[in-house]
């Protein structure tokens, strides 16, 4: 009598395995698609935290050094304080210590944030951070790497006279 020996898998077994793999792929795929967004958010948080920590360190140095309005504190360049001791400008002045100019925003970032995070600041094309100043009382910093039209980008507002921050989001097309 001849015995039948079966080698391999039956068609039903293969279909079941393929169906299980398909279900696993469908449930796991959204997790992998979100990783890029999460990485961009983490990078923005790291860069903005670096700037906030630099402002706090500057203020601490100002308190320890005698709270002078005229003398700046040396970083990459000399940075001068507001009357409350927060970094406000790279231009020396003898009066109007709380006078703030929009052009100071980019200089403040470049002088305070000297990290290996590679936070290139400038215009939209190829920059990681976009700096905008308002002549009223604050700077805007927008994290744009990895974002495009239709996206909402992380933004940081810095009020240099009082040293306060506000993290928000803004539409990429509004930058």
Backbone as JSON Lines, residues from 0, in Angstrom:
{"i":0,"aa":"X","n":[0.82,-1.16,0.0],"ca":[0.0,0.0,0.0],"c":[0.88,1.25,0.0]}
{"i":1,"aa":"X","n":[0.49,2.17,-0.8],"ca":[1.26,3.39,-1.01],"c":[0.7,4.51,-0.14]}
{"i":2,"aa":"X","n":[1.55,5.16,0.62],"ca":[1.12,6.27,1.47],"c":[1.36,7.59,0.75]}
{"i":3,"aa":"X","n":[0.37,8.51,0.85],"ca":[0.54,9.85,0.27],"c":[1.22,10.75,1.29]}
{"i":4,"aa":"X","n":[2.32,11.28,0.93],"ca":[3.0,12.25,1.8],"c":[2.82,13.62,1.16]}
{"i":5,"aa":"X","n":[2.31,14.56,1.98],"ca":[2.1,15.92,1.48],"c":[3.25,16.8,1.95]}
{"i":6,"aa":"X","n":[3.8,17.52,1.05],"ca":[4.85,18.47,1.37],"c":[4.34,19.86,1.02]}
{"i":7,"aa":"X","n":[4.63,20.86,1.88],"ca":[4.22,22.23,1.6],"c":[2.91,22.56,2.29]}
{"i":8,"aa":"X","n":[2.34,23.71,1.89],"ca":[1.14,24.21,2.51],"c":[-0.03,24.1,1.54]}
{"i":9,"aa":"X","n":[-1.21,23.95,2.1],"ca":[-2.4,23.93,1.24],"c":[-2.77,25.35,0.86]}
{"i":10,"aa":"X","n":[-3.6,25.47,-0.12],"ca":[-4.04,26.78,-0.59],"c":[-4.78,27.54,0.52]}
{"i":11,"aa":"X","n":[-5.56,26.87,1.28],"ca":[-6.32,27.51,2.38],"c":[-5.36,28.05,3.43]}
{"i":12,"aa":"X","n":[-4.35,27.3,3.77],"ca":[-3.38,27.77,4.75],"c":[-2.66,29.02,4.26]}
{"i":13,"aa":"X","n":[-2.3,29.06,3.0],"ca":[-1.63,30.23,2.43],"c":[-2.55,31.45,2.44]}
{"i":14,"aa":"X","n":[-3.81,31.27,2.08],"ca":[-4.77,32.36,2.07],"c":[-4.97,32.92,3.48]}
{"i":15,"aa":"X","n":[-5.06,32.05,4.47],"ca":[-5.23,32.49,5.86],"c":[-4.01,33.3,6.32]}
{"i":16,"aa":"X","n":[-2.83,32.82,6.02],"ca":[-1.61,33.53,6.42],"c":[-1.54,34.9,5.73]}
{"i":17,"aa":"X","n":[-1.86,34.96,4.44],"ca":[-1.83,36.24,3.71],"c":[-2.87,37.19,4.29]}
{"i":18,"aa":"X","n":[-4.04,36.68,4.64],"ca":[-5.08,37.53,5.23],"c":[-4.63,38.09,6.58]}
{"i":19,"aa":"X","n":[-4.0,37.28,7.39],"ca":[-3.5,37.75,8.7],"c":[-2.42,38.81,8.5]}
{"i":20,"aa":"X","n":[-1.51,38.58,7.57],"ca":[-0.46,39.58,7.3],"c":[-1.07,40.89,6.78]}
{"i":21,"aa":"X","n":[-2.1,40.8,5.96],"ca":[-2.78,41.99,5.46],"c":[-3.41,42.8,6.58]}
{"i":22,"aa":"X","n":[-4.08,42.12,7.51],"ca":[-4.69,42.82,8.65],"c":[-3.62,43.48,9.5]}
{"i":23,"aa":"X","n":[-2.53,42.79,9.75],"ca":[-1.43,43.38,10.53],"c":[-0.84,44.6,9.83]}
{"i":24,"aa":"X","n":[-0.67,44.52,8.52],"ca":[-0.12,45.66,7.77],"c":[-1.06,46.85,7.82]}
{"i":25,"aa":"X","n":[-2.34,46.62,7.71],"ca":[-3.31,47.72,7.74],"c":[-3.33,48.4,9.1]}
{"i":26,"aa":"X","n":[-3.19,47.63,10.17],"ca":[-3.21,48.24,11.51],"c":[-1.88,48.91,11.85]}
{"i":27,"aa":"X","n":[-0.77,48.43,11.32],"ca":[0.54,48.99,11.65],"c":[0.92,50.17,10.77]}
{"i":28,"aa":"X","n":[0.41,50.26,9.56],"ca":[0.8,51.3,8.62],"c":[0.57,52.71,9.15]}
{"i":29,"aa":"X","n":[-0.56,53.04,9.73],"ca":[-0.74,54.41,10.26],"c":[0.28,54.78,11.33]}
{"i":30,"aa":"X","n":[0.72,53.79,12.11],"ca":[1.74,54.06,13.12],"c":[3.04,54.52,12.48]}
{"i":31,"aa":"X","n":[3.42,53.9,11.37],"ca":[4.66,54.26,10.7],"c":[4.54,55.58,9.95]}
{"i":32,"aa":"X","n":[3.37,55.9,9.47],"ca":[3.17,57.17,8.77],"c":[3.25,58.35,9.72]}
{"i":33,"aa":"X","n":[2.87,58.17,10.98],"ca":[2.91,59.24,11.97],"c":[4.31,59.52,12.49]}
{"i":34,"aa":"X","n":[5.25,58.63,12.26],"ca":[6.59,58.81,12.81],"c":[7.27,60.08,12.3]}
{"i":35,"aa":"X","n":[7.09,60.42,11.03],"ca":[7.7,61.63,10.49],"c":[7.13,62.88,11.15]}
{"i":36,"aa":"X","n":[5.81,62.91,11.33],"ca":[5.19,64.05,12.01],"c":[5.68,64.18,13.44]}
{"i":37,"aa":"X","n":[5.77,63.05,14.12],"ca":[6.25,63.06,15.5],"c":[7.71,63.52,15.57]}
{"i":38,"aa":"X","n":[8.51,63.11,14.61],"ca":[9.92,63.53,14.58],"c":[10.04,65.03,14.36]}
{"i":39,"aa":"X","n":[9.22,65.58,13.47],"ca":[9.23,67.03,13.24],"c":[8.8,67.79,14.49]}
{"i":40,"aa":"X","n":[7.78,67.29,15.17],"ca":[7.32,67.93,16.41],"c":[8.41,67.89,17.48]}
{"i":41,"aa":"X","n":[9.08,66.75,17.6],"ca":[10.15,66.63,18.58],"c":[11.32,67.56,18.26]}
{"i":42,"aa":"X","n":[11.65,67.69,16.99],"ca":[12.73,68.61,16.6],"c":[12.36,70.05,16.92]}
{"i":43,"aa":"X","n":[11.13,70.44,16.62],"ca":[10.68,71.8,16.92],"c":[10.72,72.05,18.42]}
{"i":44,"aa":"X","n":[10.25,71.09,19.21],"ca":[10.29,71.25,20.66],"c":[11.72,71.41,21.16]}
{"i":45,"aa":"X","n":[12.63,70.62,20.61],"ca":[14.03,70.68,21.05],"c":[14.66,72.04,20.71]}
{"i":46,"aa":"X","n":[14.43,72.51,19.5],"ca":[15.02,73.78,19.07],"c":[14.43,74.94,19.86]}
{"i":47,"aa":"X","n":[13.11,74.95,20.04],"ca":[12.47,76.02,20.8],"c":[12.9,75.98,22.27]}
{"i":48,"aa":"X","n":[13.03,74.79,22.83],"ca":[13.48,74.67,24.22],"c":[14.9,75.18,24.38]}
{"i":49,"aa":"X","n":[15.73,74.93,23.38],"ca":[17.1,75.43,23.42],"c":[17.12,76.96,23.48]}
{"i":50,"aa":"X","n":[16.28,77.59,22.68],"ca":[16.2,79.05,22.69],"c":[15.67,79.56,24.04]}
{"i":51,"aa":"X","n":[14.63,78.93,24.56],"ca":[14.06,79.34,25.84],"c":[15.08,79.17,26.97]}
{"i":52,"aa":"X","n":[15.81,78.07,26.96],"ca":[16.84,77.85,27.98],"c":[17.95,78.88,27.86]}
{"i":53,"aa":"X","n":[18.29,79.27,26.64],"ca":[19.33,80.29,26.44],"c":[18.88,81.64,26.99]}
{"i":54,"aa":"X","n":[17.62,81.98,26.81],"ca":[17.09,83.24,27.36],"c":[17.13,83.19,28.88]}
{"i":55,"aa":"X","n":[16.75,82.07,29.46],"ca":[16.78,81.91,30.92],"c":[18.2,82.02,31.44]}
{"i":56,"aa":"X","n":[19.14,81.39,30.77],"ca":[20.55,81.47,31.16],"c":[21.06,82.9,31.06]}
{"i":57,"aa":"X","n":[20.71,83.59,29.99],"ca":[21.09,84.99,29.82],"c":[20.59,85.82,31.0]}
{"i":58,"aa":"X","n":[19.31,85.65,31.34],"ca":[18.72,86.41,32.44],"c":[19.45,86.11,33.76]}
{"i":59,"aa":"X","n":[19.79,84.85,33.97],"ca":[20.53,84.48,35.19],"c":[21.9,85.15,35.22]}
{"i":60,"aa":"X","n":[22.6,85.15,34.08],"ca":[23.91,85.82,34.01],"c":[23.76,87.32,34.29]}
{"i":61,"aa":"X","n":[22.68,87.91,33.77],"ca":[22.42,89.34,33.97],"c":[22.21,89.63,35.46]}
{"i":62,"aa":"X","n":[21.45,88.79,36.15],"ca":[21.22,88.98,37.59],"c":[22.52,88.87,38.39]}
{"i":63,"aa":"X","n":[23.32,87.88,38.04],"ca":[24.57,87.65,38.77],"c":[25.61,88.73,38.49]}
{"i":64,"aa":"X","n":[25.59,89.3,37.28],"ca":[26.61,90.27,36.91],"c":[26.3,91.7,37.35]}
{"i":65,"aa":"X","n":[25.24,91.92,38.07],"ca":[24.98,93.25,38.63],"c":[23.86,94.02,37.97]}
{"i":66,"aa":"X","n":[23.12,93.42,37.08],"ca":[21.93,94.03,36.49],"c":[22.2,95.34,35.75]}
{"i":67,"aa":"X","n":[23.29,95.38,35.0],"ca":[23.63,96.58,34.24],"c":[22.8,96.69,32.97]}
{"i":68,"aa":"X","n":[22.33,97.9,32.67],"ca":[21.57,98.14,31.45],"c":[22.5,98.43,30.27]}
{"i":69,"aa":"X","n":[23.69,98.95,30.55],"ca":[24.58,99.41,29.5],"c":[25.51,98.29,29.02]}
{"i":70,"aa":"X","n":[25.97,97.46,29.95],"ca":[26.89,96.39,29.6],"c":[26.13,95.19,29.09]}
{"i":71,"aa":"X","n":[26.58,94.68,27.97],"ca":[25.97,93.47,27.42],"c":[26.64,92.24,27.98]}
{"i":72,"aa":"X","n":[26.12,91.1,27.61],"ca":[26.69,89.82,28.02],"c":[27.22,89.14,26.77]}
{"i":73,"aa":"X","n":[28.43,88.62,26.87],"ca":[29.12,88.02,25.72],"c":[28.58,86.63,25.42]}
{"i":74,"aa":"X","n":[28.13,86.43,24.21],"ca":[27.79,85.12,23.66],"c":[28.63,85.01,22.4]}
{"i":75,"aa":"X","n":[28.06,84.67,21.25],"ca":[28.84,84.76,20.01],"c":[29.18,86.22,19.75]}
{"i":76,"aa":"X","n":[28.24,87.1,20.01],"ca":[28.43,88.55,20.0],"c":[27.9,89.06,21.34]}
{"i":77,"aa":"X","n":[28.05,90.34,21.58],"ca":[27.51,90.91,22.81],"c":[26.01,91.13,22.62]}
{"i":78,"aa":"X","n":[25.24,90.71,23.62],"ca":[23.79,90.88,23.6],"c":[23.43,91.79,24.77]}
{"i":79,"aa":"X","n":[22.56,92.76,24.49],"ca":[22.19,93.75,25.51],"c":[20.8,93.45,26.05]}
{"i":80,"aa":"X","n":[20.6,93.76,27.35],"ca":[19.34,93.4,28.01],"c":[18.27,94.48,27.94]}
{"i":81,"aa":"X","n":[17.03,94.04,28.18],"ca":[15.93,94.98,28.43],"c":[16.07,95.46,29.88]}
{"i":82,"aa":"X","n":[15.19,96.34,30.3],"ca":[15.27,96.83,31.69],"c":[15.01,95.71,32.7]}
{"i":83,"aa":"X","n":[14.34,94.65,32.29],"ca":[14.09,93.52,33.18],"c":[15.16,92.43,33.06]}
{"i":84,"aa":"X","n":[16.14,92.64,32.16],"ca":[17.27,91.73,32.07],"c":[17.15,90.6,31.08]}
{"i":85,"aa":"X","n":[16.28,90.72,30.12],"ca":[16.13,89.68,29.1],"c":[16.8,90.13,27.81]}
{"i":86,"aa":"X","n":[17.37,89.21,27.04],"ca":[18.06,89.6,25.81],"c":[17.11,90.26,24.83]}
{"i":87,"aa":"X","n":[17.52,91.46,24.35],"ca":[16.63,92.2,23.46],"c":[17.3,92.66,22.17]}
{"i":88,"aa":"X","n":[18.61,92.88,22.19],"ca":[19.27,93.4,20.99],"c":[20.77,93.11,21.02]}
{"i":89,"aa":"X","n":[21.38,93.18,19.86],"ca":[22.83,93.09,19.74],"c":[23.46,94.45,19.52]}
{"i":90,"aa":"X","n":[22.63,95.51,19.54],"ca":[23.13,96.87,19.33],"c":[23.28,97.58,20.66]}
{"i":91,"aa":"X","n":[24.44,98.18,20.87],"ca":[24.66,98.91,22.11],"c":[23.83,100.19,22.11]}
{"i":92,"aa":"X","n":[23.33,100.54,23.28],"ca":[22.55,101.78,23.41],"c":[22.75,102.33,24.8]}
{"i":93,"aa":"X","n":[22.49,103.61,24.96],"ca":[22.66,104.27,26.25],"c":[21.32,104.76,26.8]}
{"i":94,"aa":"X","n":[20.26,104.62,26.03],"ca":[18.92,104.99,26.48],"c":[17.91,104.13,25.72]}
{"i":95,"aa":"X","n":[16.66,104.27,26.05],"ca":[15.6,103.46,25.42],"c":[15.95,101.97,25.48]}
{"i":96,"aa":"X","n":[16.2,101.48,26.69],"ca":[16.66,100.11,26.86],"c":[15.63,99.06,26.43]}
{"i":97,"aa":"X","n":[14.37,99.44,26.38],"ca":[13.34,98.5,25.96],"c":[12.94,98.71,24.5]}
{"i":98,"aa":"X","n":[13.7,99.51,23.76],"ca":[13.43,99.71,22.34],"c":[13.76,98.43,21.59]}
{"i":99,"aa":"X","n":[12.81,97.96,20.82],"ca":[12.93,96.7,20.15],"c":[12.7,96.89,18.65]}
{"i":100,"aa":"X","n":[13.54,96.27,17.84],"ca":[13.41,96.34,16.39],"c":[13.23,94.94,15.82]}
{"i":101,"aa":"X","n":[12.46,94.84,14.77],"ca":[12.18,93.54,14.15],"c":[13.46,92.82,13.71]}
{"i":102,"aa":"X","n":[14.45,93.56,13.26],"ca":[15.7,92.95,12.8],"c":[16.45,92.25,13.93]}
{"i":103,"aa":"X","n":[16.13,92.58,15.17],"ca":[16.81,91.96,16.31],"c":[16.46,90.48,16.46]}
{"i":104,"aa":"X","n":[15.31,90.06,15.95],"ca":[14.84,88.68,16.16],"c":[15.83,87.65,15.63]}
{"i":105,"aa":"X","n":[16.24,87.81,14.4],"ca":[17.17,86.85,13.8],"c":[18.52,86.88,14.53]}
{"i":106,"aa":"X","n":[18.99,88.08,14.85],"ca":[20.27,88.2,15.56],"c":[20.22,87.55,16.93]}
{"i":107,"aa":"X","n":[19.12,87.74,17.65],"ca":[18.99,87.12,18.97],"c":[19.07,85.6,18.86]}
{"i":108,"aa":"X","n":[18.34,85.05,17.9],"ca":[18.36,83.59,17.74],"c":[19.77,83.11,17.43]}
{"i":109,"aa":"X","n":[20.42,83.74,16.46],"ca":[21.75,83.3,16.06],"c":[22.77,83.42,17.16]}
{"i":110,"aa":"X","n":[22.65,84.45,18.0],"ca":[23.63,84.65,19.07],"c":[23.35,83.78,20.29]}
{"i":111,"aa":"X","n":[22.09,83.51,20.58],"ca":[21.75,82.72,21.77],"c":[21.8,81.22,21.52]}
{"i":112,"aa":"X","n":[21.37,80.79,20.35],"ca":[21.29,79.36,20.08],"c":[22.5,78.94,19.27]}
{"i":113,"aa":"X","n":[23.48,78.45,19.96],"ca":[24.69,77.97,19.32],"c":[24.81,76.49,19.64]}
{"i":114,"aa":"X","n":[24.02,75.66,18.96],"ca":[23.94,74.24,19.27],"c":[24.27,73.41,18.05]}
{"i":115,"aa":"X","n":[24.36,72.13,18.27],"ca":[24.6,71.21,17.16],"c":[23.29,70.76,16.53]}
{"i":116,"aa":"X","n":[22.18,71.4,16.89],"ca":[20.9,71.03,16.3],"c":[20.79,71.49,14.86]}
{"i":117,"aa":"X","n":[21.71,72.31,14.43],"ca":[21.7,72.75,13.04],"c":[20.51,73.62,12.7]}
{"i":118,"aa":"X","n":[20.11,74.45,13.61],"ca":[18.93,75.27,13.38],"c":[19.28,76.46,12.49]}
{"i":119,"aa":"X","n":[19.16,76.23,11.2],"ca":[19.42,77.27,10.21],"c":[18.23,78.22,10.19]}
{"i":120,"aa":"X","n":[18.5,79.5,10.35],"ca":[17.41,80.47,10.43],"c":[17.48,81.39,9.23]}
{"i":121,"aa":"X","n":[16.35,81.71,8.67],"ca":[16.33,82.6,7.53],"c":[14.99,82.62,6.85]}
{"i":122,"aa":"X","n":[14.99,82.53,5.53],"ca":[13.76,82.56,4.75],"c":[13.25,81.14,4.55]}
{"i":123,"aa":"X","n":[12.07,81.02,3.94],"ca":[11.44,79.71,3.77],"c":[12.32,78.72,3.03]}
{"i":124,"aa":"X","n":[12.97,79.14,1.99],"ca":[13.7,78.22,1.14],"c":[14.91,77.62,1.84]}
{"i":125,"aa":"X","n":[14.8,76.36,2.25],"ca":[15.92,75.63,2.81],"c":[16.23,75.91,4.26]}
{"i":126,"aa":"X","n":[15.49,76.73,4.94],"ca":[15.76,77.03,6.34],"c":[14.93,76.14,7.24]}
{"i":127,"aa":"X","n":[15.47,75.9,8.43],"ca":[14.74,75.12,9.42],"c":[13.82,76.03,10.24]}
{"i":128,"aa":"X","n":[14.32,77.22,10.56],"ca":[13.58,78.18,11.37],"c":[13.41,79.46,10.55]}
{"i":129,"aa":"X","n":[12.23,80.03,10.62],"ca":[11.99,81.32,9.99],"c":[11.75,82.33,11.1]}
{"i":130,"aa":"X","n":[12.47,83.42,11.09],"ca":[12.31,84.46,12.11],"c":[11.57,85.64,11.52]}
{"i":131,"aa":"X","n":[10.61,86.11,12.26],"ca":[9.9,87.31,11.88],"c":[9.83,88.2,13.1]}
{"i":132,"aa":"X","n":[10.02,89.47,12.92],"ca":[9.89,90.41,14.02],"c":[8.74,91.34,13.78]}
{"i":133,"aa":"X","n":[8.17,91.77,14.85],"ca":[7.14,92.8,14.79],"c":[7.7,93.98,15.56]}
{"i":134,"aa":"X","n":[7.51,95.16,15.04],"ca":[8.05,96.32,15.73],"c":[7.3,96.66,17.0]}
{"i":135,"aa":"X","n":[6.23,95.94,17.29],"ca":[5.53,96.24,18.52],"c":[6.26,95.65,19.73]}
{"i":136,"aa":"X","n":[6.22,94.35,19.94],"ca":[6.84,93.84,21.15],"c":[7.28,92.39,21.12]}
{"i":137,"aa":"X","n":[7.32,91.75,19.96],"ca":[7.71,90.33,19.99],"c":[8.3,89.84,18.67]}
{"i":138,"aa":"X","n":[8.95,88.67,18.82],"ca":[9.52,87.94,17.68],"c":[8.68,86.7,17.43]}
{"i":139,"aa":"X","n":[8.61,86.29,16.18],"ca":[8.01,85.01,15.82],"c":[9.12,84.11,15.31]}
{"i":140,"aa":"X","n":[9.12,82.86,15.75],"ca":[10.01,81.85,15.19],"c":[9.15,80.68,14.75]}
{"i":141,"aa":"X","n":[9.24,80.31,13.48],"ca":[8.43,79.23,12.92],"c":[9.35,78.09,12.51]}
{"i":142,"aa":"X","n":[9.02,76.88,12.94],"ca":[9.78,75.69,12.56],"c":[9.15,75.12,11.3]}
{"i":143,"aa":"X","n":[9.86,75.14,10.18],"ca":[9.26,74.77,8.9],"c":[9.84,73.51,8.25]}
{"i":144,"aa":"X","n":[10.92,72.97,8.78],"ca":[11.5,71.77,8.16],"c":[10.51,70.61,8.24]}
{"i":145,"aa":"X","n":[10.25,69.99,7.09],"ca":[9.35,68.85,7.05],"c":[7.89,69.23,6.86]}
{"i":146,"aa":"X","n":[7.61,70.53,6.79],"ca":[6.23,70.99,6.61],"c":[6.1,71.65,5.25]}
{"i":147,"aa":"X","n":[4.87,71.76,4.76],"ca":[4.62,72.39,3.47],"c":[3.25,73.03,3.44]}
{"i":148,"aa":"X","n":[2.85,73.47,2.27],"ca":[1.55,74.12,2.1],"c":[0.44,73.23,2.67]}
{"i":149,"aa":"X","n":[-0.47,73.86,3.39],"ca":[-1.59,73.13,3.97],"c":[-1.3,72.58,5.36]}
{"i":150,"aa":"X","n":[-0.04,72.62,5.79],"ca":[0.31,72.12,7.13],"c":[0.24,73.24,8.16]}
{"i":151,"aa":"X","n":[0.09,72.83,9.39],"ca":[0.16,73.74,10.52],"c":[1.53,73.56,11.16]}
{"i":152,"aa":"X","n":[2.3,74.63,11.27],"ca":[3.69,74.53,11.76],"c":[3.81,75.04,13.19]}
{"i":153,"aa":"X","n":[4.72,74.46,13.97],"ca":[4.97,74.95,15.32],"c":[5.61,76.33,15.28]}
{"i":154,"aa":"X","n":[5.15,77.21,16.16],"ca":[5.67,78.57,16.22],"c":[5.93,78.96,17.67]}
{"i":155,"aa":"X","n":[6.91,79.82,17.83],"ca":[7.26,80.34,19.15],"c":[7.24,81.86,19.08]}
{"i":156,"aa":"X","n":[6.51,82.47,20.0],"ca":[6.54,83.93,20.14],"c":[7.43,84.24,21.33]}
{"i":157,"aa":"X","n":[8.32,85.2,21.14],"ca":[9.2,85.65,22.22],"c":[8.98,87.14,22.43]}
{"i":158,"aa":"X","n":[8.7,87.5,23.68],"ca":[8.5,88.9,24.08],"c":[9.76,89.34,24.81]}
{"i":159,"aa":"X","n":[10.71,89.99,24.11],"ca":[12.03,90.25,24.69],"c":[12.06,91.25,25.84]}
{"i":160,"aa":"X","n":[11.12,92.15,25.92],"ca":[11.13,93.12,27.02],"c":[10.88,92.42,28.35]}
{"i":161,"aa":"X","n":[9.97,91.45,28.36],"ca":[9.58,90.78,29.6],"c":[10.06,89.34,29.68]}
{"i":162,"aa":"X","n":[10.65,88.81,28.6],"ca":[11.2,87.46,28.62],"c":[10.17,86.35,28.63]}
{"i":163,"aa":"X","n":[9.01,86.59,28.05],"ca":[7.96,85.57,28.04],"c":[7.88,84.89,26.68]}
{"i":164,"aa":"X","n":[7.32,83.67,26.71],"ca":[7.18,82.86,25.5],"c":[5.75,82.38,25.35]}
{"i":165,"aa":"X","n":[5.38,82.13,24.11],"ca":[4.07,81.53,23.82],"c":[4.25,80.6,22.62]}
{"i":166,"aa":"X","n":[3.99,79.3,22.82],"ca":[4.07,78.36,21.72],"c":[2.7,78.19,21.11]}
{"i":167,"aa":"X","n":[2.64,78.3,19.78],"ca":[1.39,78.19,19.05],"c":[1.63,77.4,17.78]}
{"i":168,"aa":"X","n":[0.63,77.33,16.95],"ca":[0.75,76.77,15.61],"c":[0.19,77.79,14.64]}
{"i":169,"aa":"X","n":[0.74,77.79,13.44],"ca":[0.27,78.71,12.41],"c":[0.28,77.97,11.08]}
{"i":170,"aa":"X","n":[-0.59,78.35,10.21],"ca":[-0.66,77.74,8.89],"c":[0.62,78.1,8.1]}
{"i":171,"aa":"X","n":[1.17,77.12,7.44],"ca":[2.4,77.34,6.66],"c":[2.2,78.43,5.63]}
{"i":172,"aa":"X","n":[1.03,78.49,5.04],"ca":[0.78,79.52,4.01],"c":[0.67,80.92,4.59]}
{"i":173,"aa":"X","n":[0.48,81.06,5.91],"ca":[0.42,82.38,6.54],"c":[1.77,82.94,6.93]}
{"i":174,"aa":"X","n":[2.82,82.17,6.72],"ca":[4.16,82.62,7.1],"c":[4.68,83.57,6.06]}
